[in-house]
XYZ file of C-alpha atoms in Angstrom:
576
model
C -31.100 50.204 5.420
C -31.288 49.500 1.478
C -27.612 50.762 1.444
C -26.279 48.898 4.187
C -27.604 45.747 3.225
C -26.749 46.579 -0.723
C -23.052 46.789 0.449
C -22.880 43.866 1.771
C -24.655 42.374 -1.114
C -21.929 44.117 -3.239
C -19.174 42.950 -0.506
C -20.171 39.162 -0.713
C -20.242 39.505 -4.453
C -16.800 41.000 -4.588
C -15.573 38.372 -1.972
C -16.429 35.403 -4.085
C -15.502 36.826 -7.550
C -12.408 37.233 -5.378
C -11.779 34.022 -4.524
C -12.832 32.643 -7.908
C -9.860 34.454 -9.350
C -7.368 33.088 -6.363
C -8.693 29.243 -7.533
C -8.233 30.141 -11.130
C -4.671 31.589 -10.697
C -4.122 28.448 -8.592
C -5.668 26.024 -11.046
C -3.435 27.489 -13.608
C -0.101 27.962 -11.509
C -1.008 23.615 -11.193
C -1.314 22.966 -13.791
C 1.589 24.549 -15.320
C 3.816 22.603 -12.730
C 2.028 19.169 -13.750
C 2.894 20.271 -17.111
C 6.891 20.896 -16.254
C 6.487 17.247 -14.631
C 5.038 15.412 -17.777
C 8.131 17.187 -19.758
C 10.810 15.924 -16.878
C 9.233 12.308 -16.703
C 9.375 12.348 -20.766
C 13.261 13.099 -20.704
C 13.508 10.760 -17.867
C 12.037 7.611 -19.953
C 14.018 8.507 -22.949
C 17.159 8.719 -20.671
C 16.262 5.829 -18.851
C 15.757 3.848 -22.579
C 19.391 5.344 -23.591
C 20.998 3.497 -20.313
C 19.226 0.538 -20.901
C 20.788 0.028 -24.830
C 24.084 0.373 -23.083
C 23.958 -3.309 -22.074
C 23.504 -5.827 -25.034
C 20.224 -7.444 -25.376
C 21.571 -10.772 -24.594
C 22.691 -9.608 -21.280
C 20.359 -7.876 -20.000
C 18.175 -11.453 -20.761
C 20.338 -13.195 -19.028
C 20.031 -10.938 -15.673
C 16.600 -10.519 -15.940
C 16.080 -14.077 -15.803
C 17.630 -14.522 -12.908
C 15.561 -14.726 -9.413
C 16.329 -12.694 -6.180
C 18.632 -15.412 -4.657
C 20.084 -16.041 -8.367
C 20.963 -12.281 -8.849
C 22.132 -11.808 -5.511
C 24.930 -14.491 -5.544
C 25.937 -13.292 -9.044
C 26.117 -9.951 -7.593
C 27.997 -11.265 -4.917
C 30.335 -13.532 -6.784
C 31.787 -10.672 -9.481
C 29.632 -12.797 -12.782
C 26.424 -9.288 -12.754
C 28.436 -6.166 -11.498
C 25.923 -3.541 -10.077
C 26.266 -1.445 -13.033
C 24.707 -4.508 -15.479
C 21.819 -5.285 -12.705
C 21.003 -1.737 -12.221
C 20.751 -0.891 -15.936
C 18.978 -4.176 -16.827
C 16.235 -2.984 -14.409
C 16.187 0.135 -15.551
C 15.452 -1.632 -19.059
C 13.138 -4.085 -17.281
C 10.751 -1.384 -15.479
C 10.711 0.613 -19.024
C 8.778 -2.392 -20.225
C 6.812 -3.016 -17.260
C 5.800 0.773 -17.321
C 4.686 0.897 -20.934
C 2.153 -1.875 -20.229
C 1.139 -0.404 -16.682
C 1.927 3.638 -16.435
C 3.459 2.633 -12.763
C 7.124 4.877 -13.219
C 6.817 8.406 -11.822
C 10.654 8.884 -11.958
C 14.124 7.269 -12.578
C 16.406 7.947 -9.978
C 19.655 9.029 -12.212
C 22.159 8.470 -9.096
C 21.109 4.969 -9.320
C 24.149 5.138 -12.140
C 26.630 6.864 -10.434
C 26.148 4.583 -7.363
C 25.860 1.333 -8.850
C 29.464 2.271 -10.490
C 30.529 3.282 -7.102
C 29.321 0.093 -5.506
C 31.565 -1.646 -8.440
C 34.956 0.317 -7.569
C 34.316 -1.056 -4.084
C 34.913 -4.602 -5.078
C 37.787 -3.578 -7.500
C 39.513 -1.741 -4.488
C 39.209 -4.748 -2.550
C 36.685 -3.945 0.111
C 33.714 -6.604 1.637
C 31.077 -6.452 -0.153
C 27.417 -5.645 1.859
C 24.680 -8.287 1.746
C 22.524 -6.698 -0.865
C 25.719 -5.667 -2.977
C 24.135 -4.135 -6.206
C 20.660 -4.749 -5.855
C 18.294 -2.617 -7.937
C 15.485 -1.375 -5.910
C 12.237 0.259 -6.578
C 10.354 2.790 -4.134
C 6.992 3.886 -3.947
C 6.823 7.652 -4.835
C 5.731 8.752 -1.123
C 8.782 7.489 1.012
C 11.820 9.631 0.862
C 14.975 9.659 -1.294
C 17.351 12.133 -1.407
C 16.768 14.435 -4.836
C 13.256 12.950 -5.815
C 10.035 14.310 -4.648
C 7.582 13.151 -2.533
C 4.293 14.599 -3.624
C 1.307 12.069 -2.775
C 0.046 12.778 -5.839
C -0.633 16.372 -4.918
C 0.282 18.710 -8.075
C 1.444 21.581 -4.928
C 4.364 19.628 -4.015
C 5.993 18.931 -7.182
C 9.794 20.968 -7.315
C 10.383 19.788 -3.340
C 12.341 17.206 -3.202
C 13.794 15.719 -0.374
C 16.603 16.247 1.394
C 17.293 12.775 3.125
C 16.340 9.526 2.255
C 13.526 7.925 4.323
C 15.182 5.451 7.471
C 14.160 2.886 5.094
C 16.029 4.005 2.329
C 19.101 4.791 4.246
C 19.109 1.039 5.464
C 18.542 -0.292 2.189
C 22.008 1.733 0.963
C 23.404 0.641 4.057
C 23.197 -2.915 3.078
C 24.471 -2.177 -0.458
C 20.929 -1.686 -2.497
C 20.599 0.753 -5.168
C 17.239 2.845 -5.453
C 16.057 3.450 -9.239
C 13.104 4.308 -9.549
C 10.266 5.710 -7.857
C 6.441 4.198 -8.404
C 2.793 5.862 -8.794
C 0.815 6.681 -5.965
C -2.701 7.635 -5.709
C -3.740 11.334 -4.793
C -3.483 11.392 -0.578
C -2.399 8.148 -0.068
C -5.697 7.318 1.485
C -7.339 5.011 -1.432
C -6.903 1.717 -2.730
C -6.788 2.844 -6.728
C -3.696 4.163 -8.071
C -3.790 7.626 -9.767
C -3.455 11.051 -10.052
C -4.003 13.846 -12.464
C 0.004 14.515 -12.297
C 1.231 10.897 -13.759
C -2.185 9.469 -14.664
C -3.407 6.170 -13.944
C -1.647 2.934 -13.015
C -3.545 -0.247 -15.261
C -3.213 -3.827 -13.513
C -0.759 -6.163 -15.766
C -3.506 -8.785 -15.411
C -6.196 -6.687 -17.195
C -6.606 -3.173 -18.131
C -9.019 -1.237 -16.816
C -8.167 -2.576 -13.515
C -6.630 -1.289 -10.535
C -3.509 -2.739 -9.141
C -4.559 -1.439 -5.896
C -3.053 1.130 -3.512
C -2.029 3.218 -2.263
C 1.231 1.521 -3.451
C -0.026 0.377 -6.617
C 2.402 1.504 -8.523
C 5.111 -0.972 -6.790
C 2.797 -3.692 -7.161
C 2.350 -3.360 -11.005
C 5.988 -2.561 -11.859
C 6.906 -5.961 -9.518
C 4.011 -8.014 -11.574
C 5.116 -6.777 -14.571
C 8.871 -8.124 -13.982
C 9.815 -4.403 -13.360
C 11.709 -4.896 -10.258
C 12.668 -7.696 -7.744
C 12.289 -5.467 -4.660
C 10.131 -2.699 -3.733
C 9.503 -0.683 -0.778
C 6.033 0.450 -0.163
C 4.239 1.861 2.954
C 0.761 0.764 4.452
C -1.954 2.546 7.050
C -4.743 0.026 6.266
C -3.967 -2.558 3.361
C -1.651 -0.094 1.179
C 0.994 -2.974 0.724
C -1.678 -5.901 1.131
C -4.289 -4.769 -1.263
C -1.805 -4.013 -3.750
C 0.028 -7.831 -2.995
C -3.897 -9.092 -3.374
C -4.661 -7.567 -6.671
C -1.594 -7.845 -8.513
C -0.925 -11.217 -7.376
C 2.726 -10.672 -5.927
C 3.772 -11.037 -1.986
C 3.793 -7.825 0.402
C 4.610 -7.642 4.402
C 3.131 -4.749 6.618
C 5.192 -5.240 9.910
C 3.962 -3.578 13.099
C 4.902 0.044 14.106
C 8.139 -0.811 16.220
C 9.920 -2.883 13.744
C 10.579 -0.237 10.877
C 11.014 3.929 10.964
C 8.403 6.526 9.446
C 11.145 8.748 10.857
C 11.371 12.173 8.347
C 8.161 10.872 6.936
C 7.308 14.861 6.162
C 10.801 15.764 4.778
C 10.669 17.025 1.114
C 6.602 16.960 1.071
C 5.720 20.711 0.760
C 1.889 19.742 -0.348
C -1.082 21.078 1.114
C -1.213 20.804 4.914
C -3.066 17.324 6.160
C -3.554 17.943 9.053
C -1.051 15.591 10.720
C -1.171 12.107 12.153
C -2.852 9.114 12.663
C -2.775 8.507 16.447
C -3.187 4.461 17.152
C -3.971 3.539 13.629
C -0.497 2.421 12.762
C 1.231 2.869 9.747
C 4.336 1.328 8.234
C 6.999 0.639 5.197
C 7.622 -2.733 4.052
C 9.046 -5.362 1.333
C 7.193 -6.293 -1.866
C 8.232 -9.065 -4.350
C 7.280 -11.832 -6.205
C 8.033 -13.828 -3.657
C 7.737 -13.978 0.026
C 11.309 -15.456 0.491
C 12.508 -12.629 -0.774
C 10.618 -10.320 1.684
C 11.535 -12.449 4.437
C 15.367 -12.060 3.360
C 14.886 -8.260 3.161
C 13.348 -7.965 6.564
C 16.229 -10.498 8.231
C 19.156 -8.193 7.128
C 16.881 -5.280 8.336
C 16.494 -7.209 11.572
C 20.264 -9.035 11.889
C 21.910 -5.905 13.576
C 20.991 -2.999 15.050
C 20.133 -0.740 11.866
C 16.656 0.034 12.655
C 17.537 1.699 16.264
C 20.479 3.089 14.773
C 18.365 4.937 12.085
C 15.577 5.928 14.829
C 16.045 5.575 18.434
C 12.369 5.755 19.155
C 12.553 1.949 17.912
C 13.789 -1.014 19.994
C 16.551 -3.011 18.923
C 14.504 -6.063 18.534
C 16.470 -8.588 16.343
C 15.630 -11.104 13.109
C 14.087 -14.544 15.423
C 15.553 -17.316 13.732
C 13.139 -19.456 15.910
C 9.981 -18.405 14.682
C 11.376 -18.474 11.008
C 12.587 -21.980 11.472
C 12.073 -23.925 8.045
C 9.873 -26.974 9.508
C 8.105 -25.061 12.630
C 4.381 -25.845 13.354
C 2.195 -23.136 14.484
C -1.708 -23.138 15.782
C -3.694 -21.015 13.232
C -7.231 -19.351 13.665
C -8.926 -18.829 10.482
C -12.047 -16.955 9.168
C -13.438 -16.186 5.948
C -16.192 -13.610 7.010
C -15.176 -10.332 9.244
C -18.747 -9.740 10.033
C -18.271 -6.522 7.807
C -18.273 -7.113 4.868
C -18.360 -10.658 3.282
C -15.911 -11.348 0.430
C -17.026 -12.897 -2.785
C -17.016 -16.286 -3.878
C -13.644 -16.389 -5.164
C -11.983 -14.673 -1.969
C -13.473 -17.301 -0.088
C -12.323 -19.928 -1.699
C -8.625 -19.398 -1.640
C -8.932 -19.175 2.244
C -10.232 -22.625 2.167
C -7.731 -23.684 0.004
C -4.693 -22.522 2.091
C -6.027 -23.679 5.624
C -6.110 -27.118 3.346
C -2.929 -26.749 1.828
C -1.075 -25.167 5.641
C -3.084 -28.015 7.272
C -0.758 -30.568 5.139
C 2.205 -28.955 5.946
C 1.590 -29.395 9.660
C 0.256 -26.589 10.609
C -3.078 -27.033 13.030
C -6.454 -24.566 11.890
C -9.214 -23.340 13.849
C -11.826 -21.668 13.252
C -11.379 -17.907 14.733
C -13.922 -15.194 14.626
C -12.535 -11.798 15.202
C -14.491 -9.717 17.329
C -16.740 -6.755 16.846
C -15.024 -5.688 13.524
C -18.251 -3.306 12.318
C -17.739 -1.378 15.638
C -13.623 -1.462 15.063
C -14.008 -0.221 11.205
C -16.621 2.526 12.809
C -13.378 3.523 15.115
C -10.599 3.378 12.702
C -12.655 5.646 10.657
C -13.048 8.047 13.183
C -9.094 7.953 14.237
C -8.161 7.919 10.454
C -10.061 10.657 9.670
C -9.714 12.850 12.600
C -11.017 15.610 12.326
C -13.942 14.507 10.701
C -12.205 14.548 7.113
C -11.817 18.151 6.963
C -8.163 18.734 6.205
C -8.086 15.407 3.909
C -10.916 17.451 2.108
C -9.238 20.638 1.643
C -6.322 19.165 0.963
C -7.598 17.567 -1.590
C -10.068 20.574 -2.992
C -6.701 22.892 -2.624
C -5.053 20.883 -5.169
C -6.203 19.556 -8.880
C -8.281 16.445 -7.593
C -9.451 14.069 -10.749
C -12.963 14.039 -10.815
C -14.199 10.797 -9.507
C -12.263 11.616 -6.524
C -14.068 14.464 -5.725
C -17.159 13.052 -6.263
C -16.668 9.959 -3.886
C -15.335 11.933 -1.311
C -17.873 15.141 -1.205
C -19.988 13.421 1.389
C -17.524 14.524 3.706
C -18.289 18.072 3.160
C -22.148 17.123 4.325
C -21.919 18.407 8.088
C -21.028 15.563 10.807
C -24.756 15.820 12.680
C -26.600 15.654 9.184
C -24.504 12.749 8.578
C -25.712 11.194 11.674
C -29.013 12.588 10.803
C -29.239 10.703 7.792
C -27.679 7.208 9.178
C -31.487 6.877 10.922
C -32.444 6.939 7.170
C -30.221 4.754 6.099
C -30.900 2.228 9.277
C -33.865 2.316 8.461
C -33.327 1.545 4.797
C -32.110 -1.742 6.445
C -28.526 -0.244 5.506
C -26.575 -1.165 8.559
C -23.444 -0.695 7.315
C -23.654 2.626 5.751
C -25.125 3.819 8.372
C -22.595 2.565 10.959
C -20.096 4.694 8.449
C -22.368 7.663 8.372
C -22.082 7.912 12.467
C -17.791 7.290 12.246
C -16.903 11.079 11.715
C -15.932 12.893 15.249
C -17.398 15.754 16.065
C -15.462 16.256 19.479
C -12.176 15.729 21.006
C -14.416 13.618 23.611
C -15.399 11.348 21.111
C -11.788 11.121 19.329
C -10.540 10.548 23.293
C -13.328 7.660 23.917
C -12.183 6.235 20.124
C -8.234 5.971 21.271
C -9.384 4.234 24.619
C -11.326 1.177 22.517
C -9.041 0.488 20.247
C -6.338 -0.194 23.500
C -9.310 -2.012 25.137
C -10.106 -4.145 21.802
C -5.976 -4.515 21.491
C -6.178 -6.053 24.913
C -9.324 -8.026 24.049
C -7.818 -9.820 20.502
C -4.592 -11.018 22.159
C -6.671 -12.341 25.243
C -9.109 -14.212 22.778
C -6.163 -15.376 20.871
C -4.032 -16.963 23.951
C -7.187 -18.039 25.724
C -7.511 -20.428 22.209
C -3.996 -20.862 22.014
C -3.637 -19.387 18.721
C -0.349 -18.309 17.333
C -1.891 -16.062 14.563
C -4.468 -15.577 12.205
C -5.982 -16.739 8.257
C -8.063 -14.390 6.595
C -9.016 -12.659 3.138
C -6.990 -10.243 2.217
C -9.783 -8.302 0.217
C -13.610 -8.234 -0.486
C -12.960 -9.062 -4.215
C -10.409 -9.183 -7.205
C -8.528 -6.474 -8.814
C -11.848 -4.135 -9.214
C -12.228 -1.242 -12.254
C -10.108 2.181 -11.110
C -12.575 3.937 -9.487
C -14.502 1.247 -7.711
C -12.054 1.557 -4.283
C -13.621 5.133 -4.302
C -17.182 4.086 -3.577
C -16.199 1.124 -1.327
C -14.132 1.966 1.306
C -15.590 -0.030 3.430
C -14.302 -2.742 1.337
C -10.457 -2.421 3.096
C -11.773 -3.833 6.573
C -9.661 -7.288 6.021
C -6.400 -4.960 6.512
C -6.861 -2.144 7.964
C -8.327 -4.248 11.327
C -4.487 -4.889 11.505
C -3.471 -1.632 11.473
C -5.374 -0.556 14.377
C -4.239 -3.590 15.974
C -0.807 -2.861 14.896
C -0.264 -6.805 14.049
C 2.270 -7.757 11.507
C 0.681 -8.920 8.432
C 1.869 -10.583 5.107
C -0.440 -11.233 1.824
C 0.893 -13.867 -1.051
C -0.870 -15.509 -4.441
C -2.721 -18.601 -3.378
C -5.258 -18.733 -6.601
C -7.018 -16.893 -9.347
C -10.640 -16.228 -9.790
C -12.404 -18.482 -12.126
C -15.493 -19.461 -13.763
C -16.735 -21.269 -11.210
C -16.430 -17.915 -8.859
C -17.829 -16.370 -11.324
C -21.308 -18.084 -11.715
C -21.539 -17.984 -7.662
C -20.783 -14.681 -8.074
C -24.900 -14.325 -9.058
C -25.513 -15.723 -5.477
C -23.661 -13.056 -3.933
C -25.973 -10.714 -1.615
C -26.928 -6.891 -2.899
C -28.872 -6.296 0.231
C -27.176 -2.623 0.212
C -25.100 -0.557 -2.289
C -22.054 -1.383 -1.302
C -22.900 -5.591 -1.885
C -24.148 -4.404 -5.098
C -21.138 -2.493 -6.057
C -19.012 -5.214 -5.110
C -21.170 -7.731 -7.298
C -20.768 -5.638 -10.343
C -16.905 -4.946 -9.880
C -16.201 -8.456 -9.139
C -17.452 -9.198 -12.763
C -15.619 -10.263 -15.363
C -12.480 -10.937 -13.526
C -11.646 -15.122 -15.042
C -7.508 -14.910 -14.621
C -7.085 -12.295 -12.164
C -5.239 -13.264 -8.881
C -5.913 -13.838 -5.782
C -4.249 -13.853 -2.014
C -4.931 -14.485 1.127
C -3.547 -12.568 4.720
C -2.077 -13.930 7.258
C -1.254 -11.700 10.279
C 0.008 -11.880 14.102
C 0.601 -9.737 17.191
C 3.878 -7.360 17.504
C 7.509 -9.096 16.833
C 5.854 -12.134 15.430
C 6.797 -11.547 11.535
C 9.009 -14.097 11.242
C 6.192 -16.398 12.279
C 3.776 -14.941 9.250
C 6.433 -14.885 6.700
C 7.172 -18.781 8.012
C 3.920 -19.303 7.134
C 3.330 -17.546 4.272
C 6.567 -19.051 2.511
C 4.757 -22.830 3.376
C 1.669 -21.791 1.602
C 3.201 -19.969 -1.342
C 6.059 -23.239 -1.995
C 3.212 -25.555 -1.818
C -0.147 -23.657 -3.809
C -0.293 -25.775 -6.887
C 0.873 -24.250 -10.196
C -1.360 -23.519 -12.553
């Protein structure tokens, strides 16, 4: 008996020292690749500095002054040739990334095609819509040559082999891609960071986030990096970032755009697919939202989308519903029921139902239903699996530290989680606990999850036409740009956007205001009647100058309505 159960003793022992030495090799094997990375991104800033000096000073002033519609007809008329607006960019998002860390890589084609784009118009031929326009691209979505990795250290070398539907439409239209931005590690945070390219500071303040997961767009377009960027959004990815870094971002629902190829060059740990019914999408950030309205209409004035993916309808740009002048019926709320925002996040909702009420537009009040409930859900469809292949994904890899930490309550089995949300409940912590019981434990449960969120689809739109409400005014986050690892200990705090994904509404976020003193001081009054409030008290300090937006979102096919909107409240917000 001794021996039997000393060799299993001796066979555990040799099992784990075993798989110490696998995670060491691993660690190692990662780290070496992050350290290739950090060498190839150094050659690619000094090369990228090298292009830039190729146009004088003076000129490259003189383009980057110009605004989207400015560069565009200059592009268009023969005065900036590709070449000159691709390189000044180049120059442009140098700057913006010393200040911010938001580059992960220069697209060196972006050269060779601009120059191509130029022999066009010396040959003679039409010139596309977007002729020459330098483009930035969040690191995640696809383009031919560059990798993909999510952040994750494992898929660094894989690069892909066909530009993202997105991509290919944007080159379609005569765009040139030039540079790819910071991500954080998974995609599934609002910070922006990773241990391969480090951490992405907000241009407002350091030691801020710019949000995420497409932070690094947001900081490189803040900055005055880039004009356009391309980022991707499964519950405030584009939004949050548009909120934080005070620029304009559009999330439009799942049949308007592709994720087509959305795994093509990404060779990183496995993640366990999809997210059924919590819909995800690419979209336009700028400074503006004219100029992701324009974006979306050439998108949306042929057939390019179907073309691209079949599984799309052709569903065309609505002129009517973009119509300079057009009233619509607006239901607003500054509370979710969730989570309440803070002072200053208030505020600016106030301010644009005042400012959208001058312009014509009529505002109700609106309360969305049974949003605690609906967070619980999109949770549990996010997630899956209970967050077990997000966690090994993540443990596989080289995770930075704080990450870990915030997420290892998902390695604390689901029915001790629920075990503990009594505790909590009875703590008189609602809301963690409601989080505590979101994990599925069953493909019963997951089923019963996918049936609510059609029922509460249904349920929204009914509310909506019963009150005769064209769409809907709302925060666009709990707080301002908070420290870097704040968004991992408040997830709960991305329920003003990611409500729209499970809804699969189109949704658009621009600068209304900034948070001030005055925010500040009722910032004391602010509840911290559980840890998250408390959290989001002591982020939200300290944050005089930082921007702030507001969302403004709408059933399927009804973009052109939000952006209509949006573009009223962003001409008319008084300057500072």
């Amino acid at each position: 008996m001794l021996v039997f159960v000393g060799a299993i003793i001796l066979g555990l022992w040799a099992w784990f020292a075993y798989q110490r030495q696998q995670r060491a090799e691993r660690v190692a094997h990662l780290k070496g690749k992050i350290a290739q990375r950090k060498n190839e991104q150094a050659e690619l800033l000094e090369w990228a500095r090298a292009e830039a000096e190729k146009i004088p000073s003076q000129r490259r002033k003189e383009i980057g002054a110009m605004d989207f519609n400015q560069l565009i007809a200059a592009l268009q008329s023969g005065d900036v040739t590709s070449l000159e607006a691709v390189t000044t960019y180049i120059g442009l998002s140098l700057a913006a990334h010393e200040k911010t860390n938001c580059v992960t890589m220069y697209i060196k084609e972006s050269v060779k095609h601009a120059r191509a784009l130029d022999g066009r118009r010396k040959s003679g031929e039409s010139l596309p819509p977007l002729f020459g326009l330098p483009v930035s691209i969040k690191e995640s979505i696809g383009v031919t040559g560059t990798d993909k990795t999510w952040g994750y250290a494992g898929s660094i070398h894989f690069p892909s082999t066909r530009d993202a539907p997105t991509v290919e439409m944007l080159k379609q239209l005569g765009a040139v891609p030039f540079v790819k931005t910071n991500v954080p590690l998974s995609l599934l945070s609002y910070t922006c960071g990773n241990e391969i390219y480090g951490w992405t500071e907000n241009p407002h303040k350091k030691g801020r986030t710019p949000g995420g997961s497409t932070g690094g767009e947001a900081a490189l377009i803040a900055a005055g990096g880039s004009l356009l960027g391309i980022g991707s959004d499964v519950g405030g990815s584009i939004r949050m970032p548009a909120h934080y870094a005070g620029i304009a971002g559009v999330k439009p629902s799942s049949m308007r755009l592709s994720l087509l190829r959305i795994d093509d060059g990404y060779h990183g740990p496995k993640r366990g697919g999809g997210y059924p019914l919590i819909e995800a999408n690419e979209g336009p950030m700028a400074a503006s939202m004219e100029t992701c309205a324009e974006i979306l209409k050439q998108f949306w004035a042929s057939s390019l989308v179907s073309d691209v993916d079949p599984y799309k309808p052709p569903v065309g740009w609505n002129a009517a519903q973009f119509e300079e002048g057009r009233k619509y019926r607006i239901g607003y709320y500054t509370t979710d029921g969730w989570f309440d925002p803070t002072p200053g996040c208030v505020r600016v909702v106030e301010e644009a139902r005042h400012i959208l009420q001058m312009q014509g537009h009529t505002l109700v009040p609106f309360s969305l239903p049974d949003v605690p409930e609906m967070i619980r859900v999109y949770v549990a469809t996010l997630t899956v699996d209970g967050g077990v292949s997000l966690m090994g994904s993540i443990e596989e890899d080289l995770p930075p530290a704080i990450f870990l930490s915030a997420l290892r309550p998902l390695r604390v089995p689901i029915l001790v989680q629920r075990s503990m949300a009594y505790v909590a409940s009875a703590l008189g912590y609602w809301r963690v606990a409601k989080f505590m019981r979101s994990m599925t434990k069953s493909s019963v449960e997951l089923r019963r999850d996918y049936a609510s969120i059609q029922l509460y689809r249904a349920r929204v739109v009914e509310e909506m036409r019963k009150a005769n409400i064209d769409m809907l005014l709302c925060p666009a986050q709990v707080m301002p740009a908070p420290p870097h690892e704040a968004p991992l200990h408040l997830s709960a705090g991305c329920s003003y956007t990611a409500i729209y994904n499970l809804l699969d509404f189109g949704a658009g976020v621009c600068r209304v205001g900034t948070w001030n003193a005055q925010d500040e001081a009722k910032l004391e009054c602010y509840p911290t009647s559980d840890p998250w409030y408390t959290m989001a008290k002591k982020f939200s300090k300290d944050s005089v100058g930082l921007p702030l937006g507001v969302q403004v979102a709408a059933p399927p096919f009804k973009e052109e309505a939000v952006m209509r909107v949006l573009i009223d409240l962003e001409r008319n917000v008084p300057k500072a």
